[in-house]
C-alpha cells in the first residue's frame, strides 16, 4: 500500500479531487447484516463524497444494485483489477457515467480476467488514492482484516459500523459510523 501505480480511467476524473471513502465487505458477510449495511450506505450516498470500491463481494454488489439509485448525491468510483477497455458497463453504470457521477479506475494492464496479483494491485491503487476506509464486515483472519490492521498503523481514517458483528475489531483509532453521524464524521 502507498506505492505509486500507473492507472487508467474512464469517466469523470474530477471525482478523484472530491472527498472519498472506500467501502469493503467480506465475501462471507451474513445475510442478516445486509439491511443494516444498506441503511448506512443509503445515508452515505446522500453526502457530497465519492464512494469507492471494487464492488465485487456479495454485500458490495448488493449495495451497488439496491443503494446506487439515480437520485444519489454521492459519486461512485469503481476500481477494477483488469483491463479497463474490456469492461462492459451495466445499465446503472452507463447512466451514472452519462451523468458524470461515475469513474472507473484500473491499473494499466491488458489482463482480461482478474487474478490475485491484479486484485492486490487494484487495492494498492485504491489505498494510494483514498485515506477514508469503511469496513462494513470483516471475517477474522482474512485479507480485509490484514488491510484493516495495516491501515490503522498508517495515516488512514478507518471506520466500522456500530455493530456487534465487528466487536473483535475494537481497536484504538477506529471510528464508529452510524446513520446519524455519517456527515459529521466525514466532515461533509
Short mmCIF file of C-alpha atoms in Angstrom, two decimals:
data_model
loop_
_atom_site.label_atom_id
_atom_site.label_comp_id
_atom_site.label_asym_id
_atom_site.label_seq_id
_atom_site.Cartn_x
_atom_site.Cartn_y
_atom_site.Cartn_z
CA UNK A 1 0.00 0.00 0.00
CA UNK A 2 1.08 3.55 -0.58
CA UNK A 3 3.18 2.84 -3.68
CA UNK A 4 2.50 4.93 -6.77
CA UNK A 5 0.91 2.95 -9.58
CA UNK A 6 0.21 3.73 -13.21
CA UNK A 7 -3.51 3.61 -13.84
CA UNK A 8 -6.11 4.39 -16.46
CA UNK A 9 -9.57 5.87 -16.07
CA UNK A 10 -12.91 6.21 -17.81
CA UNK A 11 -15.47 8.72 -16.63
CA UNK A 12 -15.33 11.89 -14.59
CA UNK A 13 -11.73 12.16 -13.31
CA UNK A 14 -12.66 15.24 -11.27
CA UNK A 15 -14.27 12.80 -8.83
CA UNK A 16 -10.73 11.99 -7.64
CA UNK A 17 -10.44 15.52 -6.22
CA UNK A 18 -13.56 15.02 -4.10
CA UNK A 19 -13.57 13.65 -0.54
CA UNK A 20 -13.54 9.88 -0.99
CA UNK A 21 -14.42 6.90 1.18
CA UNK A 22 -13.77 3.30 0.19
CA UNK A 23 -16.05 0.52 1.35
CA UNK A 24 -15.12 -3.11 1.83
CA UNK A 25 -17.10 -6.14 2.96
CA UNK A 26 -16.05 -9.73 3.37
CA UNK A 27 -17.37 -12.24 0.85
CA UNK A 28 -18.76 -14.17 3.83
CA UNK A 29 -20.87 -11.33 5.26
CA UNK A 30 -24.03 -12.86 6.80
CA UNK A 31 -27.29 -12.01 5.00
CA UNK A 32 -28.84 -10.64 8.19
CA UNK A 33 -26.30 -7.78 8.10
CA UNK A 34 -27.38 -6.61 4.61
CA UNK A 35 -30.38 -4.42 5.66
CA UNK A 36 -28.28 -2.57 8.27
CA UNK A 37 -25.47 -2.07 5.75
CA UNK A 38 -27.94 -0.80 3.15
CA UNK A 39 -29.35 1.76 5.60
CA UNK A 40 -25.84 3.03 6.37
CA UNK A 41 -24.89 3.03 2.68
CA UNK A 42 -28.04 4.97 1.71
CA UNK A 43 -27.15 7.65 4.27
CA UNK A 44 -23.59 7.76 2.95
CA UNK A 45 -24.86 8.01 -0.64
CA UNK A 46 -26.69 11.24 0.24
CA UNK A 47 -23.43 13.01 1.18
CA UNK A 48 -21.11 15.07 -1.03
CA UNK A 49 -18.49 12.32 -1.24
CA UNK A 50 -17.25 9.76 -3.71
CA UNK A 51 -17.87 6.17 -2.65
CA UNK A 52 -15.22 3.79 -3.93
CA UNK A 53 -14.97 0.02 -4.02
CA UNK A 54 -14.20 -2.93 -6.21
CA UNK A 55 -17.93 -3.73 -5.88
CA UNK A 56 -17.12 -7.46 -6.03
CA UNK A 57 -18.06 -9.05 -2.69
CA UNK A 58 -21.73 -10.08 -2.47
CA UNK A 59 -22.58 -7.28 0.01
CA UNK A 60 -20.77 -4.70 -2.14
CA UNK A 61 -22.72 -5.88 -5.21
CA UNK A 62 -25.96 -5.76 -3.22
CA UNK A 63 -25.26 -2.18 -2.12
CA UNK A 64 -24.46 -1.11 -5.67
CA UNK A 65 -27.63 -2.74 -7.02
CA UNK A 66 -30.00 -1.60 -4.25
CA UNK A 67 -28.36 1.58 -2.99
CA UNK A 68 -26.95 3.25 -6.07
CA UNK A 69 -30.10 4.74 -7.46
CA UNK A 70 -30.32 7.55 -9.91
CA UNK A 71 -31.09 10.05 -7.14
CA UNK A 72 -27.91 9.73 -5.09
CA UNK A 73 -25.81 12.76 -4.25
CA UNK A 74 -22.53 10.83 -3.93
CA UNK A 75 -20.35 9.95 -6.88
CA UNK A 76 -19.14 6.40 -7.45
CA UNK A 77 -15.64 5.12 -8.14
CA UNK A 78 -15.26 1.53 -9.28
CA UNK A 79 -11.77 0.06 -9.06
CA UNK A 80 -11.18 -2.80 -11.49
CA UNK A 81 -8.43 -5.46 -11.34
CA UNK A 82 -8.25 -5.89 -15.14
CA UNK A 83 -8.06 -4.12 -18.48
CA UNK A 84 -10.44 -1.18 -18.44
CA UNK A 85 -11.10 -1.44 -22.19
CA UNK A 86 -12.57 -4.94 -21.80
CA UNK A 87 -15.03 -3.92 -19.10
CA UNK A 88 -18.74 -3.89 -20.05
CA UNK A 89 -20.82 -1.28 -18.22
CA UNK A 90 -24.10 -2.23 -16.58
CA UNK A 91 -27.16 -0.09 -17.30
CA UNK A 92 -26.81 1.73 -13.96
CA UNK A 93 -23.11 2.35 -14.58
CA UNK A 94 -23.84 3.75 -18.04
CA UNK A 95 -26.46 6.14 -16.64
CA UNK A 96 -24.05 7.28 -13.90
CA UNK A 97 -21.28 7.69 -16.50
CA UNK A 98 -23.58 9.80 -18.70
CA UNK A 99 -24.38 11.99 -15.67
CA UNK A 100 -20.67 12.41 -14.78
CA UNK A 101 -21.23 10.55 -11.49
CA UNK A 102 -19.01 7.53 -12.21
CA UNK A 103 -15.29 6.99 -12.51
CA UNK A 104 -13.77 3.64 -13.46
CA UNK A 105 -10.14 3.18 -12.38
CA UNK A 106 -7.84 0.28 -13.21
CA UNK A 107 -4.14 -0.49 -13.10
CA UNK A 108 -2.58 -0.12 -16.54
CA UNK A 109 -2.76 -3.74 -17.70
CA UNK A 110 -4.00 -5.85 -20.58
CA UNK A 111 -5.22 -8.65 -18.28
CA UNK A 112 -8.83 -9.57 -19.09
CA UNK A 113 -9.59 -11.94 -16.20
CA UNK A 114 -8.93 -10.77 -12.64
CA UNK A 115 -6.09 -12.60 -10.94
CA UNK A 116 -4.92 -12.29 -7.33
CA UNK A 117 -1.90 -10.23 -8.41
CA UNK A 118 -4.14 -7.70 -10.15
CA UNK A 119 -6.66 -7.66 -7.32
CA UNK A 120 -3.79 -6.75 -4.99
CA UNK A 121 -2.66 -4.01 -7.41
CA UNK A 122 -6.22 -2.71 -7.66
CA UNK A 123 -6.41 -2.49 -3.88
CA UNK A 124 -2.97 -0.83 -3.67
CA UNK A 125 -4.15 1.71 -6.24
CA UNK A 126 -7.30 2.38 -4.23
CA UNK A 127 -5.33 2.85 -1.00
CA UNK A 128 -2.90 5.20 -2.76
CA UNK A 129 -5.81 7.50 -3.67
CA UNK A 130 -8.15 7.18 -0.69
CA UNK A 131 -7.49 7.55 3.03
CA UNK A 132 -11.02 7.08 4.43
CA UNK A 133 -11.98 3.40 4.53
CA UNK A 134 -15.21 1.85 5.84
CA UNK A 135 -15.08 -1.87 6.56
CA UNK A 136 -18.71 -2.97 6.62
CA UNK A 137 -17.96 -6.52 7.70
CA UNK A 138 -14.72 -8.42 8.27
CA UNK A 139 -14.29 -12.15 8.75
CA UNK A 140 -11.42 -12.85 11.17
CA UNK A 141 -8.19 -13.96 9.54
CA UNK A 142 -8.94 -12.81 6.00
CA UNK A 143 -7.49 -10.27 3.58
CA UNK A 144 -9.73 -7.49 4.91
CA UNK A 145 -8.56 -7.99 8.48
CA UNK A 146 -4.99 -7.66 7.22
CA UNK A 147 -5.90 -4.42 5.40
CA UNK A 148 -7.71 -3.17 8.50
CA UNK A 149 -4.66 -3.69 10.70
CA UNK A 150 -2.26 -2.16 8.16
CA UNK A 151 -4.41 0.94 7.67
CA UNK A 152 -4.77 1.52 11.41
CA UNK A 153 -0.99 1.78 11.62
CA UNK A 154 -0.87 4.39 8.87
CA UNK A 155 -2.43 7.81 8.34
CA UNK A 156 -5.88 6.49 7.37
CA UNK A 157 -9.32 7.13 8.79
CA UNK A 158 -10.68 3.64 9.45
CA UNK A 159 -14.42 3.27 10.02
CA UNK A 160 -16.58 0.41 11.24
CA UNK A 161 -20.35 0.31 11.62
CA UNK A 162 -21.58 0.50 15.19
CA UNK A 163 -22.37 -3.19 15.17
CA UNK A 164 -21.55 -6.07 17.48
CA UNK A 165 -20.61 -8.20 14.45
CA UNK A 166 -17.32 -6.28 14.26
CA UNK A 167 -16.70 -6.23 18.02
CA UNK A 168 -13.47 -8.27 17.71
CA UNK A 169 -12.00 -5.25 15.89
CA UNK A 170 -12.40 -2.78 18.75
CA UNK A 171 -9.00 -1.16 18.34
CA UNK A 172 -7.74 2.26 19.22
CA UNK A 173 -8.19 4.68 16.34
CA UNK A 174 -11.27 3.03 14.82
CA UNK A 175 -14.12 5.43 14.12
CA UNK A 176 -17.63 4.04 14.71
CA UNK A 177 -20.04 5.08 11.97
CA UNK A 178 -23.83 5.10 12.08
CA UNK A 179 -26.64 6.71 10.09
CA UNK A 180 -26.75 9.75 12.39
CA UNK A 181 -23.04 10.64 12.42
CA UNK A 182 -22.03 9.98 8.78
CA UNK A 183 -21.88 13.62 7.65
CA UNK A 184 -20.22 14.85 10.84
CA UNK A 185 -17.51 12.19 10.93
CA UNK A 186 -16.68 12.53 7.24
CA UNK A 187 -16.59 16.31 7.52
CA UNK A 188 -19.08 16.92 4.70
#
